[in-house]
Short mmCIF file of C-alpha atoms in Angstrom, two decimals:
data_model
loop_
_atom_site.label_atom_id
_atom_site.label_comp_id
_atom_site.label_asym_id
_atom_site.label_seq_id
_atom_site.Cartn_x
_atom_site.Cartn_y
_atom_site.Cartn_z
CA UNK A 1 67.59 104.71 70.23
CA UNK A 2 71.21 105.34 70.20
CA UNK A 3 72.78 103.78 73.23
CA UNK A 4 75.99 106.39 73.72
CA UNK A 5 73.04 109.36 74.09
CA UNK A 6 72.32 110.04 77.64
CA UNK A 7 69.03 108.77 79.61
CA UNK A 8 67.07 110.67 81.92
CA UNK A 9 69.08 109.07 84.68
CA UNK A 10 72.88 110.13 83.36
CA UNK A 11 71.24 113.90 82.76
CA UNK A 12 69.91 114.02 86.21
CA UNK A 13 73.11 112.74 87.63
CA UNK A 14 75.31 115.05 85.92
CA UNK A 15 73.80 117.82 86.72
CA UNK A 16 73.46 117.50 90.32
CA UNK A 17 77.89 116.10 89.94
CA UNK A 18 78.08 120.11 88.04
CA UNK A 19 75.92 121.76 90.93
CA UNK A 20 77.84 120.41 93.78
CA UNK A 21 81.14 121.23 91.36
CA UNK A 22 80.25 124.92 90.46
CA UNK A 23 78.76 125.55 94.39
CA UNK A 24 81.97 124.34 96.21
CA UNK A 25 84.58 125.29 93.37
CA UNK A 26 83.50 128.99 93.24
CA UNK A 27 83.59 129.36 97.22
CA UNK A 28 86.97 127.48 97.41
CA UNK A 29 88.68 129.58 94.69
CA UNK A 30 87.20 132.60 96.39
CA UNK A 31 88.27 131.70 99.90
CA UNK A 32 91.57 130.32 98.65
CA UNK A 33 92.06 133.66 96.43
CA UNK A 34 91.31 135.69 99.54
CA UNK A 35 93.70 134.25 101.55
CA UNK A 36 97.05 134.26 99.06
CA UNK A 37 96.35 137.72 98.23
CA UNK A 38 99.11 139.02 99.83
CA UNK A 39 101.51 135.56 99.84
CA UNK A 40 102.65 135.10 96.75
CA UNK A 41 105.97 134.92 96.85
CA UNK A 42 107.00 130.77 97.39
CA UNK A 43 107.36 128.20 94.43
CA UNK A 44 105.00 126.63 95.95
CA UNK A 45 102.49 129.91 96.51
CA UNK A 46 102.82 130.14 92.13
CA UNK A 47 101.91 126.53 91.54
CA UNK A 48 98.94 127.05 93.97
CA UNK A 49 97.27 130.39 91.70
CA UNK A 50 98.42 128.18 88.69
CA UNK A 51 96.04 125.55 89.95
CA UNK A 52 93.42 128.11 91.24
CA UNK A 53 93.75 129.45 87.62
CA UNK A 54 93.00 126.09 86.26
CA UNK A 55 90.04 125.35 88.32
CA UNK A 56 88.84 129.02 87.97
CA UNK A 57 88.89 128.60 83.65
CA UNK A 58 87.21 124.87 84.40
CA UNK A 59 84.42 126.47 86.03
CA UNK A 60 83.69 129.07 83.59
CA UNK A 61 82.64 126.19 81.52
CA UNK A 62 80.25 124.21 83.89
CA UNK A 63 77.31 126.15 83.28
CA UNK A 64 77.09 125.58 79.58
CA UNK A 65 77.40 121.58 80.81
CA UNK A 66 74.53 122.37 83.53
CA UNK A 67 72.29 123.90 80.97
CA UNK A 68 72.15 120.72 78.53
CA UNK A 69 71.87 118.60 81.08
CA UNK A 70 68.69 120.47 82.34
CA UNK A 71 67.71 121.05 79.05
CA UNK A 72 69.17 117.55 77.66
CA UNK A 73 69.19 119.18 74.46
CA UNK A 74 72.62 121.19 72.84
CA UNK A 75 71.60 124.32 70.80
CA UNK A 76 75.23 125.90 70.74
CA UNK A 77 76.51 124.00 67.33
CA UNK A 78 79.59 121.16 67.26
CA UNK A 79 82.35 123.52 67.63
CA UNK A 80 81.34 125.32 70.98
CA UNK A 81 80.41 121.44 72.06
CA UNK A 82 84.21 120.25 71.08
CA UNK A 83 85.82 123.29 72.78
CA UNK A 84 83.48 122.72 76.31
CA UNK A 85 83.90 119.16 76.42
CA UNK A 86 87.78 119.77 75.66
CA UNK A 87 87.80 122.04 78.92
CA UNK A 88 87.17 119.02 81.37
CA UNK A 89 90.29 116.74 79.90
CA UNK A 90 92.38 120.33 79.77
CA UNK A 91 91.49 120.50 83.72
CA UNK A 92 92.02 117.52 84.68
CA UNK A 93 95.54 116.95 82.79
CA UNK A 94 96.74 120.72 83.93
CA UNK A 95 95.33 119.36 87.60
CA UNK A 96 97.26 116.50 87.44
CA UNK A 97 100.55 118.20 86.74
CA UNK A 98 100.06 121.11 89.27
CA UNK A 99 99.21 118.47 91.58
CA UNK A 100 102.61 116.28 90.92
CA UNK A 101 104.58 119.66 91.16
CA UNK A 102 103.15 121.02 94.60
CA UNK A 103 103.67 117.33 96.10
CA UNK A 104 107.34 116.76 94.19
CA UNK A 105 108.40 120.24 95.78
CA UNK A 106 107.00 118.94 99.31
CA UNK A 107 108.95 115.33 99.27
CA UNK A 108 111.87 116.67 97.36
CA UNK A 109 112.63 118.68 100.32
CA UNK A 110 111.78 115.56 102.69
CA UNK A 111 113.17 112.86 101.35
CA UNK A 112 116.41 114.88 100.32
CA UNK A 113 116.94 116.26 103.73
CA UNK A 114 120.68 114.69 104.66
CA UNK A 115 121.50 115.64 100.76
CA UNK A 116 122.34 119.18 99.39
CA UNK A 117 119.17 121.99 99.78
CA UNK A 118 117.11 121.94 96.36
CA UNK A 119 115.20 124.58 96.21
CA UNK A 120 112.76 126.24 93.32
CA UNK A 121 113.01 130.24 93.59
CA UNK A 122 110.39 132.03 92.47
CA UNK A 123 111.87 133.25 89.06
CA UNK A 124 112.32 129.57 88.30
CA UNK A 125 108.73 128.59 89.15
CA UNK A 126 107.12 131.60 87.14
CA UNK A 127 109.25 130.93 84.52
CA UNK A 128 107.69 126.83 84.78
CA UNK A 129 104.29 128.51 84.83
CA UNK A 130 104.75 130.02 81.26
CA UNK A 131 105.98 127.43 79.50
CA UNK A 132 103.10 125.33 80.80
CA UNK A 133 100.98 127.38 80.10
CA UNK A 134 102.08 128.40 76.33
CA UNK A 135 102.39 124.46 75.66
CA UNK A 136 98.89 124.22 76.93
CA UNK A 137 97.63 127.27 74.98
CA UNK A 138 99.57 125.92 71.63
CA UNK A 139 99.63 122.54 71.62
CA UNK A 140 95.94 121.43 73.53
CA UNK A 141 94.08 123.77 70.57
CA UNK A 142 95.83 122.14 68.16
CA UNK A 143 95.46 118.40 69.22
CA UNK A 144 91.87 118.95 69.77
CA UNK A 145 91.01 120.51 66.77
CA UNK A 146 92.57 117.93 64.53
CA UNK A 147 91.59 114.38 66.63
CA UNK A 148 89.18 115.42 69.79
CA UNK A 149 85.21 114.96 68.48
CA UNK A 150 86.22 115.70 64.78
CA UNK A 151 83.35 114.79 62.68
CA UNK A 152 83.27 116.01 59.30
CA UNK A 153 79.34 115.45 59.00
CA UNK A 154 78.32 117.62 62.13
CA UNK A 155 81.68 119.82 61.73
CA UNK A 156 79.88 123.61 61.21
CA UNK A 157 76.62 121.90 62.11
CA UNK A 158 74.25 124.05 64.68
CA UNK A 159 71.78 121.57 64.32
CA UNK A 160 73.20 118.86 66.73
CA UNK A 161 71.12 118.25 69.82
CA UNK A 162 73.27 116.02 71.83
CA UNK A 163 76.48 116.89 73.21
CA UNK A 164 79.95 115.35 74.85
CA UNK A 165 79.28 111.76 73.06
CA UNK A 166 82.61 111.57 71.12
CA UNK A 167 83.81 108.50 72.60
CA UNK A 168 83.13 107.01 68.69
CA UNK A 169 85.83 108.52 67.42
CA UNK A 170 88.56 107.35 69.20
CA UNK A 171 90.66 105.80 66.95
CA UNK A 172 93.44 103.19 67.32
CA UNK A 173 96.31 105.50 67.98
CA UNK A 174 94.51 107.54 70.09
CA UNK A 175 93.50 104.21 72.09
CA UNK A 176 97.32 103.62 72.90
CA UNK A 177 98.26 107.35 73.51
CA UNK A 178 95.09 106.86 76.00
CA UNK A 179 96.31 103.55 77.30
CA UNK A 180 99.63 105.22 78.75
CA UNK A 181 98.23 108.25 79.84
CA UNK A 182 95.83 106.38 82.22
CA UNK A 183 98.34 103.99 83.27
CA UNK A 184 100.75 106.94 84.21
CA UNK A 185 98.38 108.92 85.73
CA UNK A 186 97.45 105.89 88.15
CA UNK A 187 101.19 104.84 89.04
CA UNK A 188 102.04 108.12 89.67
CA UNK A 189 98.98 109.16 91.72
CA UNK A 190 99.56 106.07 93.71
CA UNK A 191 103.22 106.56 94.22
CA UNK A 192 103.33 110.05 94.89
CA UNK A 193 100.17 109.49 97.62
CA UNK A 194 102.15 106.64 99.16
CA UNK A 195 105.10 108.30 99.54
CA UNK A 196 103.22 111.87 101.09
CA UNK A 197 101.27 109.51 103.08
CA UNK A 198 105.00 108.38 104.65
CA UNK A 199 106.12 111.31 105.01
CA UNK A 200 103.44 112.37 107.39
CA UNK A 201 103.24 109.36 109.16
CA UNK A 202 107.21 109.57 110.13
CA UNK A 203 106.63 113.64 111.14
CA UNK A 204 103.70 112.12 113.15
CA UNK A 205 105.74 109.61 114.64
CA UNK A 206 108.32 111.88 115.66
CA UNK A 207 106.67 114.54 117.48
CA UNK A 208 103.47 112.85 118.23
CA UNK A 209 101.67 114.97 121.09
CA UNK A 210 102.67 118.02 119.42
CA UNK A 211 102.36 117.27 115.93
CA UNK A 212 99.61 119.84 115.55
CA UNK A 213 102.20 122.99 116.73
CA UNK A 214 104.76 121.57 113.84
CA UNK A 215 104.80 123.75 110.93
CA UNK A 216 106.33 120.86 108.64
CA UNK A 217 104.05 118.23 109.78
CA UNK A 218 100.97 120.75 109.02
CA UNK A 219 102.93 121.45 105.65
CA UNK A 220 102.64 117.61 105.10
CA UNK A 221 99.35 116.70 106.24
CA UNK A 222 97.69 119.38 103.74
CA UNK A 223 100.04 117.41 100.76
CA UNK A 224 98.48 114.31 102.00
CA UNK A 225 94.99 116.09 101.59
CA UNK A 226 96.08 117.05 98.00
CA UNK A 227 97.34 113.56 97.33
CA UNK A 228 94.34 112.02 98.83
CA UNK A 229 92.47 114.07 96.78
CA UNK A 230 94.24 113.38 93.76
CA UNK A 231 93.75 109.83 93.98
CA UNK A 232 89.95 109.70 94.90
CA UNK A 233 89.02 112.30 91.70
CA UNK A 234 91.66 110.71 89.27
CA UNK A 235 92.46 107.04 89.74
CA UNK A 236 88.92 105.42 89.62
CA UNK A 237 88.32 107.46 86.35
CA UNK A 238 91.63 106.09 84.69
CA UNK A 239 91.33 102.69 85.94
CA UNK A 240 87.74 102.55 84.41
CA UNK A 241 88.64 104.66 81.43
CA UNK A 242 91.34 100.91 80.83
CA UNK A 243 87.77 99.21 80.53
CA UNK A 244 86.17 102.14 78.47
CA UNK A 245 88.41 102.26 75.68
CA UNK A 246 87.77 98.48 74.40
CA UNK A 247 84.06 99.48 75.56
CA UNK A 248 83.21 102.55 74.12
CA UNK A 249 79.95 101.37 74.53
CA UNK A 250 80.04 102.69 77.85
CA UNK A 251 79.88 106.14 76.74
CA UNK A 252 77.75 107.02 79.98
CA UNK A 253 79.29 105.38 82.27
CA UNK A 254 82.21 107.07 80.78
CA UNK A 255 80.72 110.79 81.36
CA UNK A 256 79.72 109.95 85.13
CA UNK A 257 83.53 109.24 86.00
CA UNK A 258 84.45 112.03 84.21
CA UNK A 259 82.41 114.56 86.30
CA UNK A 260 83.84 113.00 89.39
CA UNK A 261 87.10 113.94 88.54
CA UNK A 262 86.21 117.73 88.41
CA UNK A 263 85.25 117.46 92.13
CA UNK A 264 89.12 118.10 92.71
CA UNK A 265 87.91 121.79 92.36
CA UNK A 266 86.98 121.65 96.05
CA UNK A 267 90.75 121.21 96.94
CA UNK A 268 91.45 124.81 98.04
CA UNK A 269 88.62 123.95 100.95
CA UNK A 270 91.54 121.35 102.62
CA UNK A 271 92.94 124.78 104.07
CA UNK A 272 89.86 125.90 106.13
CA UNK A 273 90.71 123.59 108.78
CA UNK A 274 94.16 125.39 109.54
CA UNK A 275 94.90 127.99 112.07
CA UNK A 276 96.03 130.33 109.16
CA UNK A 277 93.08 130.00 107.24
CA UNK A 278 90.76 131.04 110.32
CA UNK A 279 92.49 133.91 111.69
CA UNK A 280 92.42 135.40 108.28
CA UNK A 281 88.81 134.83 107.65
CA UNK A 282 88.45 136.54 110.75
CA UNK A 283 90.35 139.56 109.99
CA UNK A 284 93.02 139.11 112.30
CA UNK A 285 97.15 139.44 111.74
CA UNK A 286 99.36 136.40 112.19
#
């Protein structure tokens, strides 16, 4: 038996991780879509539907994932397996970034308070969106269909019955380009979640009683959500993924963390709890 080929156990985990995903993801993208509908005009409104956009293409994707875990068994040939196993490292990269640009917009204006205004218009943050999204439309395809899960025995092959075990083919470069990608991705999850954790706390400390009537310390305590979020999907996955890539054994393991990081798609739900969010689920102006 090949030991990178998922048990029983990792199948039935998996697909209860792409349940809970595709359940929660579709009603937070729905809510979250129904309330910007008509507020689209901040920076930080753009990176929002750029993330919503991110999550919403993920999701499109989890089904095929659900179906061979049910079925534990890949009919759909190599290529459509490269391209839907592709999708979750595309979502959770393009996550990451929309997630370092919503918070960097947040403690920019924070920390730089006593220092000249910077401010991101909205031609400026539209005009961000499309070149990150034609690098990710150009460059992604390309990358994956040179290094990501190319086998030249299985390449064309509709025959394969197991799918998302490419962890074999990482190769030495890719180990290093790997290496500093995790490592970044942790520093900078943990530095950006330490310093929107601060930020709250001193807006908390400074208005106290009636924190919850401040429109900045709301502002900050969803960031803090986001950044909390962040670091719960992203960091354990990296930090194991250091252990992974000398142990590619642990192909299984490997797929489990994985999953967890797509649970960020429930990050649009972090608005339901503020007063903006009910009144317009209720149908009512503010």
């Amino acid at each position: 038996m090949d030991d990178n080929k998922p048990t029983g156990q990792h199948h039935t985990a998996l697909l209860a991780i792409y349940c809970v995903v595709l359940f929660s993801g579709t009603i937070s993208l729905s809510l979250m879509m129904y309330m910007m509908k008509s507020n689209v005009t901040s920076s930080t409104s753009i990176a929002m539907l750029n993330l919503i956009f991110t999550h919403f293409i993920f999701l499109l994707t989890v089904p095929f994932r659900m179906y061979y875990h049910a079925t534990t068994r890949w009919n759909l040939g190599h290529g459509w397996c490269r391209a839907i196993s592709g999708m979750i490292h595309i979502h959770m990269y393009m996550s990451f970034i929309f997630y370092v640009i919503i918070l960097s917009m947040r403690l920019v204006t924070f920390y730089c308070r006593s220092g000249p205004k910077v401010s991101i218009n909205r031609v400026h943050a539209l005009f961000v969106s499309i070149v990150v999204w034609l690098v990710v439309l150009v460059v992604f395809p390309c990358i994956m269909s040179v290094y990501y899960g190319n086998d030249p025995e299985q390449s064309g092959s509709h025959n394969i019955t197991h799918c998302f075990v490419f962890g074999k083919h990482i190769k030495s470069g890719g180990k290093v380009f790997n290496y500093i990608v995790s490592i970044a991705i942790i520093l900078v999850s943990s530095m950006l979640t330490a310093l929107q954790a601060n930020a709250t706390w001193v807006l908390y400390r400074k208005h106290r009683e009636s924190c919850t009537f401040q429109q900045d310390f709301a502002a900050h305590l969803k960031s803090l959500y986001f950044a909390a979020i962040m670091a719960v999907c992203f960091i354990p996955y990296h930090i194991f993924r250091l252990t992974y890539l000398e142990n590619l054994d642990l192909q299984n393991v490997n797929e489990v963390f994985l999953s967890l990081t797509t649970l960020n798609c429930v990050d649009m739900l972090t608005f339901l709890g503020n007063r903006r969010c009910i009144m317009c689920l209720l149908g009512k102006n503010i």
